[in-house]
Amino acid sequence: MIEVQHLTKRYGPVTAVDDVSFRVERGEIFGFLGPNGAGKTTTMRVLTGYMPPTEGRAIVAGYDVLDHPIEAKRRTGYLPETPPLYPEMTVRDYLTFVAKIKGVPRKERRVRVDASMERARVADMANRHCGKLSKGYRQRVGLAQALLHNPEVLILDEPTAGLDPKQIIETRELIKQLGGDHTVILSTHILPEVGQTCQRVVIINKGRVVAVDSPENLTSRLRGSETMYVQVDATSEDTKRALEAIPGVTQVSLADTRGTVNSFEVSSEAGRDVRRELAAAVVTRGWGLLELRPLRMSLEEIFLHLTTDESAAPPEPAGADLSASAEASADGQVGPAEAAHEPGENAHE
Amino acid sequence: MNNVLAIAQRELKSYFVSPIAYIVIGFAAIMFGYFFISLLYYFDRVSLQAGVGFGGPETVNVNEMLISPLFLNVSVILLFTLPMVTMRTYSEEKRSGTIELLLTAPLTDVQIVFGKFLGGLALYGAMLAVTLVHIGFLFAFGNPEWPPVLAGYVGLLLMGGCFLSLGLFVSSLTRNQIVAGMVTFAVFLLFWVINWIASFTGPTTQGVLNYLSIVEHLNDFARGVIDTKHLVYYVSFIAFSLFLTVRAVDSERWRG
Ligand SMILES: Nc1ncnc2c1ncn2[C@@H]1O[C@H](COP(=O)(O)OP(=O)(O)OP(=O)(O)O)[C@@H](O)[C@H]1O
Ligand SMILES: [Mg+2]
């Protein structure tokens, strides 16, 4: 349904998107994940025909966006990063105008405007001026605008930005409903969103594709080796020695000490479950086994791992890391990769 | 064509929800009224001297003495009002991001530019409609000929079209509407004084500069003559400016 081949976009000296290729099948919900300045908006702008690519091709709904822009645009609904609203128009007038320029036949206009207001839950604001709406409502009117002509392809740039938690959930539900009939591409910084709504994800960093896969596969692919978290009530040296002696265990590292309680991270060969041996080793020695659980890499960690510098250390799902990524997701932004993009950001104006 | 009208209509409505339409039309009405009264006063004196009263046997022509100079004065009004009409057209859309809606809708650039042009032209038409009141007085109390008046309005509409298309082009170059307004005013001024500059130069340059002057071409229209030469000038001026606007929008796209 959507095919992007070796897409490159340069703004003068800044390469915003660098040789990006991917395919999205009909009915799929496809997520764009990446830190600020990664090139998500730029890729979407090329897909919607807002700007041409510097190199490469983009095919949307069977039409090349450069060769047949009108045909491609007819089949695309787009919610830009800033909802494109005219402040002096009422929501209804605005959507009617959008219906006209999108070529919705006169007879169907009213019905389609009402239906899209219903879907984006803005019907209660129908007669309010767009300029007087709150941020969240603006976003929703923007979404109504994208859905208006019932396009095959929906391209949504941060559809949940600025929404309250209840609306975020409802919008995700809406997007899930839209998948199937529509092909949806959405971008976001919020990682759980991708796991919940998207069937496949592309992670972009500095204009390059770092990974394309389903959220589940990404999680397991990156795990590489299995890691267990073990909390034992015993001296650290004894425990460490005992755990290292178990066949299949490759590494044991002390994660935390509280009084006599020590926590370890135990890595084992991939695919080998050492939980029984671990438990037996502790219990037969008469120590207290307080906790034993597998450590999974969350999407956050994968994201941070993939988008922070390539040369950086391999993923360390340690306690400290977890809290850092929890912080990052709390405000929906991802910190570390941002600093690397300062020059690009400055080139914006 | 429906798309063009949709854009023109939205454009026109947006003038009337902002103060712009009222300022422009109000200013035009006052200025036109002022020119009208002073010319009428002058005309009245000339008529008296010629020994005829208003409405008497016409040895002094209303069209020539009053309506024609009145039309020529309208260019001053346009100089001040039309930059206000065109300054926001593109600049504001770029600044607020609504341009993303237009450029990703199934529209061609030509449709967008033409729609905006028609919207501005419609507002200008409303402005001209107000001046009909004054002219109406002349028809009520005197008996001017109507074909020259009609020719004059055709000329005014075309001249305004030139200014509007030029303003649209300037607006497409910047996202700051104040800058757009000021630059547009400066460019208008240049086209307005160009035949004045021409009077200081040699005969060939004078010819060229006079030809370029938007206002110069109004003379014949104001006198009631529709000459294809001037018609061609105005229409090609408008077409060329709109073409430049389309190019500007497109090149902006490539640059990002
Ligand atoms: N109009 C522009 N002119 C110059 N550079 C630009 C322009 N738009 C974007 N860029 C640059 O291109 C790069 C990618 O920007 P883009 O907006 O696509 O990122 P993004 O992934 O959408 O980021 P965010 O998460 O902040 O929305 C950035 O380095 C940015 O500075
Ligand atoms: Mg973005």
XYZ file of N, CA and C in Angstrom, chain A residues 61-298:
714
model
N -0.711 4.226 -2.070
C -1.948 3.706 -2.672
C -1.765 3.441 -4.167
N -0.573 3.009 -4.541
C -0.325 2.648 -5.926
C 0.124 3.804 -6.812
N 0.200 5.007 -6.266
C 0.613 6.153 -7.080
C 1.906 6.767 -6.541
N 2.811 7.030 -7.444
C 4.037 7.708 -7.071
C 3.692 9.146 -6.683
N 4.131 9.580 -5.501
C 3.702 10.901 -5.020
C 4.267 12.045 -5.859
N 5.322 11.758 -6.594
C 5.909 12.811 -7.420
C 5.271 12.858 -8.810
N 4.984 11.676 -9.362
C 4.450 11.620 -10.731
C 2.940 11.823 -10.777
N 2.225 11.320 -9.772
C 0.765 11.444 -9.758
C 0.311 12.009 -8.415
N 0.731 13.232 -8.123
C 0.428 13.762 -6.783
C -1.057 13.828 -6.476
N -1.863 14.236 -7.449
C -3.288 14.427 -7.162
C -3.946 13.096 -6.808
N -3.623 12.054 -7.594
C -4.203 10.738 -7.329
C -3.794 10.225 -5.951
N -2.516 10.400 -5.623
C -2.035 9.935 -4.319
C -2.703 10.715 -3.193
N -2.825 12.030 -3.373
C -3.396 12.871 -2.310
C -4.883 12.578 -2.095
N -5.570 12.248 -3.178
C -6.982 11.899 -3.066
C -7.195 10.741 -2.104
N -6.198 9.873 -2.010
C -6.345 8.647 -1.223
C -5.658 8.738 0.136
N -5.196 9.926 0.464
C -4.443 10.083 1.703
C -5.114 11.099 2.620
N -5.177 10.769 3.896
C -5.588 11.743 4.905
C -4.371 12.037 5.758
N -4.165 13.293 6.070
C -2.927 13.665 6.750
C -3.221 14.556 7.938
N -2.723 14.173 9.082
C -2.763 15.045 10.255
C -1.349 15.551 10.484
N -1.071 16.808 10.124
C 0.275 17.327 10.330
C 0.591 17.503 11.817
N 1.849 17.792 12.084
C 2.306 17.960 13.465
C 1.505 19.066 14.161
N 1.356 20.220 13.469
C 0.464 21.264 13.984
C -0.826 21.172 13.178
N -1.962 20.924 13.854
C -3.212 20.797 13.112
C -3.449 22.061 12.278
N -3.700 21.897 10.978
C -3.818 23.061 10.097
C -5.207 23.677 10.144
N -5.490 24.454 11.192
C -6.823 25.015 11.366
C -6.824 26.509 11.059
N -7.934 26.977 10.512
C -8.101 28.418 10.318
C -8.825 28.960 11.543
N -8.164 29.809 12.329
C -8.733 30.216 13.619
C -10.091 30.896 13.505
N -10.340 31.575 12.389
C -11.572 32.366 12.313
C -12.773 31.543 11.870
N -12.556 30.262 11.542
C -13.682 29.449 11.079
C -14.215 28.589 12.214
N -15.508 28.308 12.178
C -16.044 27.352 13.143
C -15.647 25.949 12.689
N -15.701 25.031 13.624
C -15.283 23.672 13.317
C -16.067 23.119 12.128
N -17.378 23.377 12.141
C -18.194 22.844 11.054
C -17.838 23.485 9.710
N -17.690 24.809 9.716
C -17.333 25.507 8.475
C -15.984 25.018 7.960
N -15.079 24.847 8.907
C -13.744 24.400 8.538
C -13.799 23.034 7.868
N -14.513 22.110 8.505
C -14.574 20.759 7.949
C -15.317 20.750 6.615
N -16.294 21.635 6.480
C -16.997 21.722 5.199
C -16.045 22.214 4.107
N -15.227 23.184 4.470
C -14.227 23.680 3.515
C -13.267 22.552 3.114
N -12.803 21.818 4.113
C -11.890 20.704 3.828
C -12.574 19.690 2.903
N -13.864 19.429 3.176
C -14.598 18.488 2.331
C -14.619 18.960 0.883
N -14.790 20.276 0.705
C -14.815 20.808 -0.657
C -13.481 20.615 -1.349
N -12.399 21.010 -0.684
C -11.115 20.922 -1.394
C -10.656 19.474 -1.540
N -11.202 18.580 -0.731
C -10.831 17.185 -0.910
C -11.749 16.485 -1.902
N -12.655 17.243 -2.474
C -13.481 16.700 -3.546
C -14.604 15.793 -3.080
N -15.087 15.971 -1.851
C -16.259 15.210 -1.413
C -17.473 15.797 -2.141
N -18.261 14.953 -2.827
C -19.400 15.480 -3.583
C -20.368 16.247 -2.677
N -20.961 17.293 -3.240
C -21.833 18.178 -2.474
C -22.858 17.424 -1.627
N -23.462 16.384 -2.209
C -24.540 15.679 -1.519
C -24.051 14.956 -0.266
N -22.790 14.486 -0.325
C -22.287 13.705 0.802
C -21.630 14.551 1.881
N -21.404 15.839 1.568
C -20.598 16.659 2.458
C -21.087 16.667 3.893
N -22.376 16.960 4.046
C -22.913 17.101 5.394
C -22.739 15.813 6.195
N -23.063 14.718 5.531
C -22.972 13.420 6.192
C -21.527 13.130 6.605
N -20.606 13.383 5.699
C -19.207 13.085 5.984
C -18.654 13.985 7.087
N -19.050 15.249 7.058
C -18.597 16.168 8.106
C -19.109 15.692 9.458
N -20.380 15.350 9.511
C -20.944 14.871 10.771
C -20.276 13.589 11.227
N -20.054 12.675 10.288
C -19.454 11.389 10.650
C -18.037 11.592 11.198
N -17.274 12.456 10.559
C -15.893 12.612 11.022
C -15.857 13.360 12.352
N -16.792 14.279 12.567
C -16.844 14.955 13.868
C -17.182 13.948 14.960
N -18.086 13.028 14.602
C -18.480 11.988 15.548
C -17.268 11.114 15.898
N -16.561 10.702 14.883
C -15.441 9.785 15.097
C -14.324 10.425 15.905
N -14.036 11.692 15.601
C -12.956 12.355 16.319
C -13.453 13.005 17.610
N -14.737 12.812 17.928
C -15.366 13.332 19.141
C -15.201 14.848 19.291
N -15.589 15.565 18.275
C -15.562 17.022 18.353
C -16.944 17.613 18.076
N -17.957 16.721 17.999
C -19.296 17.188 17.630
C -19.795 18.270 18.582
N -19.401 18.195 19.862
C -19.873 19.193 20.823
C -19.263 20.575 20.588
N -18.237 20.632 19.755
C -17.581 21.912 19.492
C -17.896 22.411 18.072
N -18.894 21.823 17.446
C -19.140 22.098 16.028
C -19.225 23.587 15.697
N -19.799 24.370 16.604
C -19.999 25.777 16.267
C -19.002 26.710 16.944
N -17.965 26.115 17.542
C -16.922 26.909 18.186
C -15.890 27.305 17.138
N -15.308 28.488 17.298
C -14.248 28.901 16.378
C -12.985 28.087 16.641
N -12.326 27.671 15.577
C -11.135 26.830 15.725
C -10.070 27.512 16.583
N -9.961 28.836 16.460
C -8.949 29.571 17.220
C -9.217 29.556 18.714
N -10.439 29.216 19.106
C -10.777 29.256 20.532
C -10.803 27.863 21.151
N -10.319 26.880 20.432
C -10.321 25.523 20.963
C -9.076 25.281 21.812
N -9.207 24.337 22.741
C -8.031 23.937 23.520
C -7.131 23.087 22.631
N -5.903 22.905 23.089
C -4.914 22.155 22.309
C -5.418 20.770 21.916
N -6.013 20.089 22.892
C -6.488 18.727 22.632
C -7.601 18.699 21.595
N -8.496 19.676 21.672
C -9.580 19.733 20.694
C -9.063 20.079 19.308
N -8.051 20.944 19.279
C -7.456 21.261 17.973
C -6.924 19.997 17.324
N -6.242 19.199 18.154
C -5.678 17.960 17.661
C -6.797 17.064 17.112
N -7.915 17.050 17.823
C -9.018 16.182 17.405
C -9.694 16.698 16.148
N -9.802 18.015 16.025
C -10.360 18.564 14.785
C -9.412 18.237 13.626
N -8.108 18.300 13.918
C -7.120 17.923 12.900
C -7.326 16.484 12.453
N -7.643 15.635 13.419
C -7.886 14.227 13.105
C -9.169 14.078 12.288
N -10.191 14.820 12.676
C -11.455 14.787 11.923
C -11.203 15.178 10.469
N -10.367 16.174 10.299
C -10.013 16.654 8.961
C -9.329 15.551 8.145
N -8.457 14.790 8.818
C -7.739 13.730 8.105
C -8.683 12.592 7.691
N -9.703 12.344 8.536
C -10.624 11.222 8.272
C -11.716 11.582 7.273
N -11.842 12.879 7.029
C -13.022 13.412 6.360
C -13.444 12.701 5.080
N -12.504 12.511 4.167
C -12.922 11.930 2.889
C -12.720 10.421 2.868
N -12.634 9.842 4.075
C -12.526 8.397 4.217
C -11.416 7.817 3.335
N -10.188 8.309 3.527
C -9.092 7.913 2.638
C -8.574 6.507 2.958
N -7.966 5.894 1.948
C -7.405 4.551 2.160
C -6.213 4.599 3.098
N -5.448 5.681 2.956
C -4.207 5.789 3.724
C -4.322 6.962 4.689
N -3.945 6.703 5.949
C -3.951 7.785 6.931
C -2.535 7.994 7.425
N -2.090 9.223 7.388
C -0.760 9.533 7.869
C -0.919 10.512 9.023
N -0.589 10.063 10.205
C -0.868 10.844 11.407
C 0.435 11.166 12.128
N 0.751 12.444 12.178
C 1.987 12.859 12.844
C 1.672 13.189 14.299
N 2.098 12.325 15.178
C 1.854 12.454 16.617
C 0.381 12.718 16.935
N -0.466 11.733 16.596
C -1.910 11.943 16.764
C -2.335 12.149 18.214
N -1.566 11.664 19.174
C -2.014 11.785 20.561
C -1.332 12.920 21.309
N -0.517 13.711 20.604
C 0.159 14.820 21.282
C -0.860 15.815 21.814
N -0.732 16.179 23.061
C -1.597 17.202 23.643
C -2.943 16.701 24.122
N -3.167 15.396 24.088
C -4.459 14.877 24.546
C -4.378 14.453 26.007
N -5.519 14.476 26.692
C -5.526 13.997 28.068
C -5.553 12.462 28.055
N -5.209 11.846 29.186
C -5.058 10.370 29.191
C -6.276 9.626 28.655
N -7.462 10.112 28.991
C -8.661 9.437 28.522
C -8.754 9.529 26.998
N -8.463 10.713 26.486
C -8.514 10.911 25.040
C -7.430 10.106 24.329
N -6.267 9.984 24.983
C -5.201 9.195 24.371
C -5.702 7.776 24.152
N -6.336 7.225 25.184
C -6.832 5.856 25.073
C -7.897 5.763 23.977
N -8.811 6.749 23.955
C -9.875 6.702 22.949
C -9.328 6.860 21.527
N -8.313 7.720 21.403
C -7.726 7.912 20.074
C -7.007 6.645 19.615
N -6.324 5.990 20.551
C -5.663 4.725 20.182
C -6.694 3.692 19.756
N -7.813 3.664 20.474
C -8.888 2.740 20.101
C -9.378 3.042 18.686
N -9.560 4.341 18.440
C -10.027 4.766 17.119
C -9.045 4.324 16.043
N -7.759 4.523 16.325
C -6.756 4.156 15.330
C -6.792 2.653 15.082
N -6.968 1.893 16.156
C -7.036 0.432 15.994
C -8.233 0.034 15.144
N -9.370 0.736 15.366
C -10.553 0.456 14.536
C -10.290 0.785 13.074
N -9.537 1.872 12.879
C -9.278 2.323 11.508
C -8.398 1.338 10.756
N -7.477 0.708 11.481
C -6.629 -0.305 10.861
C -7.529 -1.395 10.304
N -7.075 -2.062 9.252
C -7.959 -3.052 8.633
C -8.557 -2.458 7.378
N -9.456 -1.449 7.569
C -10.025 -0.756 6.403
C -9.018 0.213 5.811
N -8.271 0.844 6.716
C -7.333 1.873 6.291
C -5.909 1.414 6.599
N -4.987 1.957 5.831
C -3.590 1.745 6.150
C -3.143 2.967 6.935
N -2.605 2.733 8.111
C -2.293 3.870 8.981
C -0.795 3.937 9.250
N -0.226 5.126 9.094
C 1.131 5.360 9.567
C 1.036 6.417 10.645
N 1.598 6.151 11.806
C 1.581 7.180 12.833
C 2.967 7.335 13.418
N 3.250 8.532 13.875
C 4.543 8.755 14.503
C 4.301 9.087 15.961
N 5.247 8.785 16.768
C 5.093 9.045 18.195
C 6.436 8.982 18.904
N 6.479 9.619 20.074
C 7.632 9.432 20.957
C 7.248 8.494 22.080
N 5.946 8.270 22.210
C 5.480 7.518 23.373
C 5.564 6.035 23.054
N 6.492 5.361 23.777
C 6.780 3.990 23.397
C 5.666 3.000 23.641
N 5.000 3.059 24.798
C 3.938 2.073 25.004
C 2.878 2.159 23.905
N 2.709 3.365 23.364
C 1.725 3.566 22.307
C 1.994 2.643 21.123
N 3.258 2.545 20.785
C 3.628 1.721 19.648
C 3.303 0.265 19.932
N 3.671 -0.177 21.126
C 3.402 -1.562 21.497
C 1.919 -1.857 21.464
N 1.108 -0.869 21.876
C -0.328 -1.106 21.976
C -1.061 -1.004 20.645
N -0.637 -0.073 19.799
C -1.444 0.163 18.600
C -0.852 -0.399 17.318
N 0.458 -0.496 17.243
C 1.045 -0.780 15.938
C 1.362 -2.255 15.757
N 1.179 -2.701 14.498
C 1.573 -4.072 14.182
C 3.046 -4.140 13.845
N 3.529 -3.066 13.249
C 4.956 -3.024 12.963
C 5.497 -1.632 13.272
N 6.778 -1.591 13.562
C 7.406 -0.341 13.961
C 8.655 -0.135 13.129
N 8.910 1.111 12.750
C 10.219 1.419 12.218
C 10.848 2.403 13.207
N 12.057 2.101 13.602
C 12.748 3.024 14.501
C 13.734 3.821 13.656
N 13.599 5.127 13.701
C 14.463 6.008 12.912
C 15.313 6.822 13.864
N 16.542 7.008 13.477
C 17.404 7.890 14.248
C 18.296 8.650 13.289
N 18.376 9.940 13.465
C 19.189 10.795 12.610
C 18.943 10.517 11.138
N 17.692 10.309 10.796
C 17.330 10.138 9.401
C 17.526 8.738 8.860
N 18.044 7.823 9.674
C 18.281 6.472 9.178
C 17.387 5.467 9.876
N 17.043 4.409 9.139
C 16.255 3.341 9.748
C 17.184 2.488 10.605
N 16.827 2.317 11.867
C 17.647 1.493 12.740
C 17.060 0.092 12.834
N 15.754 -0.005 12.789
C 15.119 -1.319 12.854
C 13.697 -1.224 12.329
N 13.248 -2.301 11.645
C 11.844 -2.403 11.250
C 11.374 -3.777 11.667
N 10.373 -3.851 12.515
C 9.878 -5.155 12.947
C 8.614 -4.967 13.778
N 8.015 -6.089 14.208
C 6.880 -5.971 15.115
C 7.433 -5.664 16.503
N 6.646 -5.026 17.337
C 7.144 -4.708 18.679
C 7.629 -5.950 19.419
N 6.899 -7.089 19.263
C 7.291 -8.321 19.981
C 8.652 -8.809 19.502
N 8.804 -8.854 18.173
C 10.066 -9.342 17.632
C 11.228 -8.470 18.049
N 10.992 -7.173 18.050
C 12.066 -6.274 18.446
C 12.509 -6.602 19.853
N 11.522 -6.859 20.712
C 11.836 -7.139 22.102
C 12.683 -8.400 22.218
N 12.251 -9.450 21.539
C 12.983 -10.705 21.722
C 14.302 -10.702 20.958
N 14.310 -10.047 19.777
C 15.518 -10.078 18.962
C 16.679 -9.427 19.681
N 16.339 -8.375 20.409
C 17.412 -7.628 21.030
C 17.872 -8.221 22.339
N 17.064 -9.166 22.823
C 17.431 -9.693 24.126
C 18.727 -10.508 24.018
N 18.891 -11.245 22.952
C 20.155 -11.959 22.708
C 20.415 -13.014 23.753
N 20.682 -12.625 24.955
C 20.859 -13.590 26.029
C 19.767 -13.368 27.064
N 19.549 -14.405 27.856
C 18.504 -14.310 28.874
C 19.124 -13.761 30.153
N 18.385 -12.880 30.789
C 18.897 -12.355 32.046
C 17.855 -12.535 33.144
N 18.322 -13.016 34.311
C 17.435 -13.218 35.459
C 17.821 -12.239 36.545
N 16.814 -11.867 37.267
C 17.057 -11.012 38.423
C 16.822 -11.868 39.662
N 17.847 -11.985 40.512
C 17.751 -12.875 41.672
C 18.058 -12.087 42.933
N 17.188 -12.225 43.933
C 17.448 -11.557 45.201
C 17.577 -12.621 46.283
N 18.711 -12.589 46.963
C 19.020 -13.659 47.907
C 19.425 -13.050 49.246
N 19.006 -13.701 50.317
C 19.407 -13.258 51.643
C 20.642 -14.058 52.060
N 21.825 -13.615 51.639
C 23.076 -14.310 51.964
C 24.230 -13.386 51.593
N 25.433 -13.721 52.012
C 26.563 -12.847 51.684
C 26.798 -12.874 50.173
N 27.286 -11.749 49.681
C 27.373 -11.605 48.237
C 28.411 -12.535 47.604
N 29.579 -12.698 48.264
C 30.631 -13.520 47.631
C 30.181 -14.970 47.489
N 29.618 -15.512 48.577
C 29.167 -16.901 48.550
C 28.142 -17.121 47.447
N 27.182 -16.224 47.411
C 26.106 -16.387 46.436
C 26.664 -16.326 45.027
N 27.526 -15.332 44.807
C 28.069 -15.140 43.467
C 28.771 -16.426 43.009
N 29.592 -16.973 43.914
C 30.333 -18.170 43.571
C 29.375 -19.315 43.243
N 28.378 -19.467 44.107
C 27.417 -20.559 43.910
C 26.682 -20.426 42.585
N 26.286 -19.188 42.252
C 25.507 -18.987 41.025
C 26.382 -19.201 39.782
N 27.619 -18.769 39.870
C 28.510 -18.918 38.725
C 28.808 -20.385 38.418
N 28.677 -21.198 39.451
C 28.978 -22.615 39.264
C 27.901 -23.356 38.472
N 26.733 -22.739 38.328
C 25.634 -23.415 37.628
C 25.958 -23.504 36.143
N 25.794 -24.679 35.532
C 26.082 -24.799 34.092
C 25.125 -23.943 33.260
N 25.669 -23.263 32.268
C 24.832 -22.422 31.394
C 24.883 -20.963 31.781
N 25.270 -20.656 32.991
C 25.337 -19.259 33.429
C 26.620 -18.634 32.883
N 26.496 -17.513 32.249
C 27.673 -16.888 31.642
C 28.220 -15.739 32.486
N 27.331 -15.079 33.198
C 27.802 -13.922 33.951
C 26.902 -13.657 35.144
N 27.519 -13.308 36.259
C 26.745 -12.942 37.442
C 27.270 -11.597 37.928
N 26.381 -10.634 38.031
C 26.856 -9.345 38.539
C 25.957 -8.854 39.656
N 26.589 -8.240 40.629
C 25.873 -7.733 41.790
C 25.184 -6.428 41.393
N 23.882 -6.391 41.637
C 23.146 -5.189 41.235
C 22.871 -4.272 42.420
N 22.663 -4.871 43.581
C 22.241 -4.049 44.707
C 22.497 -4.797 46.010
N 22.792 -4.065 47.060
C 22.954 -4.680 48.371
C 22.165 -3.882 49.381
N 21.301 -4.597 50.140
C 20.576 -3.903 51.231
C 20.688 -4.771 52.471
N 21.532 -4.349 53.395
C 21.767 -5.168 54.577
C 22.351 -6.496 54.158
N 21.677 -7.575 54.533
C 22.184 -8.886 54.155
C 21.586 -9.357 52.843
N 20.695 -8.548 52.291
C 20.023 -8.968 51.052
C 20.804 -8.465 49.838
N 21.160 -9.377 48.951
C 21.893 -9.004 47.740
C 21.088 -9.355 46.499
N 21.161 -8.458 45.529
C 20.465 -8.725 44.269
C 21.493 -8.916 43.165
N 21.210 -9.874 42.291
C 22.135 -10.181 41.196
C 21.414 -10.185 39.860
N 22.192 -9.914 38.857
C 21.685 -10.162 37.515
C 22.482 -11.317 36.946
N 21.756 -12.335 36.560
C 22.416 -13.544 36.100
C 22.125 -13.727 34.609
N 23.165 -13.696 33.814
C 22.978 -13.916 32.380
C 23.280 -15.358 32.058
N 22.492 -15.903 31.135
C 22.752 -17.279 30.722
C 22.755 -17.345 29.207
N 23.177 -18.488 28.702
C 23.184 -18.662 27.255
C 21.767 -18.475 26.716
N 21.685 -17.926 25.497
C 20.380 -17.670 24.909
C 19.595 -18.968 24.793
N 18.338 -18.912 25.110
C 17.461 -20.073 24.937
C 17.557 -21.082 26.070
N 18.425 -20.840 27.022
C 18.560 -21.811 28.101
C 17.921 -21.263 29.372
N 16.974 -21.999 29.899
C 16.266 -21.542 31.092
C 16.953 -22.125 32.326
N 17.567 -21.269 33.125
C 18.323 -21.779 34.285
C 17.600 -21.509 35.599
N 16.295 -21.208 35.485
C 15.590 -20.784 36.697
C 15.555 -21.894 37.757
N 15.318 -23.156 37.298
C 15.235 -24.238 38.277
C 16.554 -24.421 39.001
N 17.626 -24.448 38.228
C 18.948 -24.637 38.835
C 19.272 -23.492 39.785
N 18.917 -22.267 39.383
C 19.182 -21.107 40.225
C 18.477 -21.258 41.568
N 17.187 -21.595 41.494
C 16.402 -21.735 42.708
C 16.980 -22.846 43.588
N 17.309 -23.987 42.946
C 17.834 -25.120 43.700
C 19.144 -24.745 44.386
N 20.023 -24.051 43.665
C 21.320 -23.694 44.203
C 21.179 -22.853 45.460
N 20.203 -21.961 45.439
C 20.033 -21.080 46.598
C 19.384 -21.831 47.749
N 18.327 -22.547 47.432
C 17.532 -23.168 48.489
C 18.294 -24.296 49.189
N 19.008 -25.130 48.409
C 19.714 -26.250 49.044
C 20.791 -25.756 50.009
N 21.278 -24.548 49.795
C 22.269 -24.019 50.728
C 21.609 -23.370 51.943
N 20.298 -23.363 51.978
C 19.591 -22.818 53.131
C 19.468 -21.310 53.134
N 19.739 -20.678 51.979
C 19.590 -19.215 51.925
C 18.149 -18.857 51.584
N 17.818 -17.646 51.871
C 16.454 -17.237 51.530
C 16.388 -16.701 50.104
N 15.509 -17.293 49.295
C 15.326 -16.802 47.927
C 14.148 -15.825 47.936
N 14.447 -14.543 47.805
C 13.397 -13.535 47.957
C 12.727 -13.194 46.638
N 13.489 -13.278 45.575
C 12.897 -12.908 44.284
C 13.656 -13.586 43.153
N 12.919 -14.028 42.159
C 13.564 -14.597 40.966
C 12.655 -14.310 39.779
N 13.139 -13.478 38.859
C 12.283 -13.162 37.695
C 13.142 -12.842 36.473
N 12.611 -13.139 35.305
C 13.364 -12.799 34.095
C 13.309 -11.295 33.845
N 14.420 -10.759 33.359
C 14.448 -9.343 32.998
C 14.211 -9.239 31.505
N 13.154 -8.534 31.138
C 12.891 -8.339 29.714
C 13.305 -6.940 29.340
N 13.683 -6.807 28.101
C 13.967 -5.459 27.642
C 12.647 -4.810 27.274
N 12.386 -3.676 27.844
C 11.169 -2.961 27.457
C 11.451 -2.232 26.144
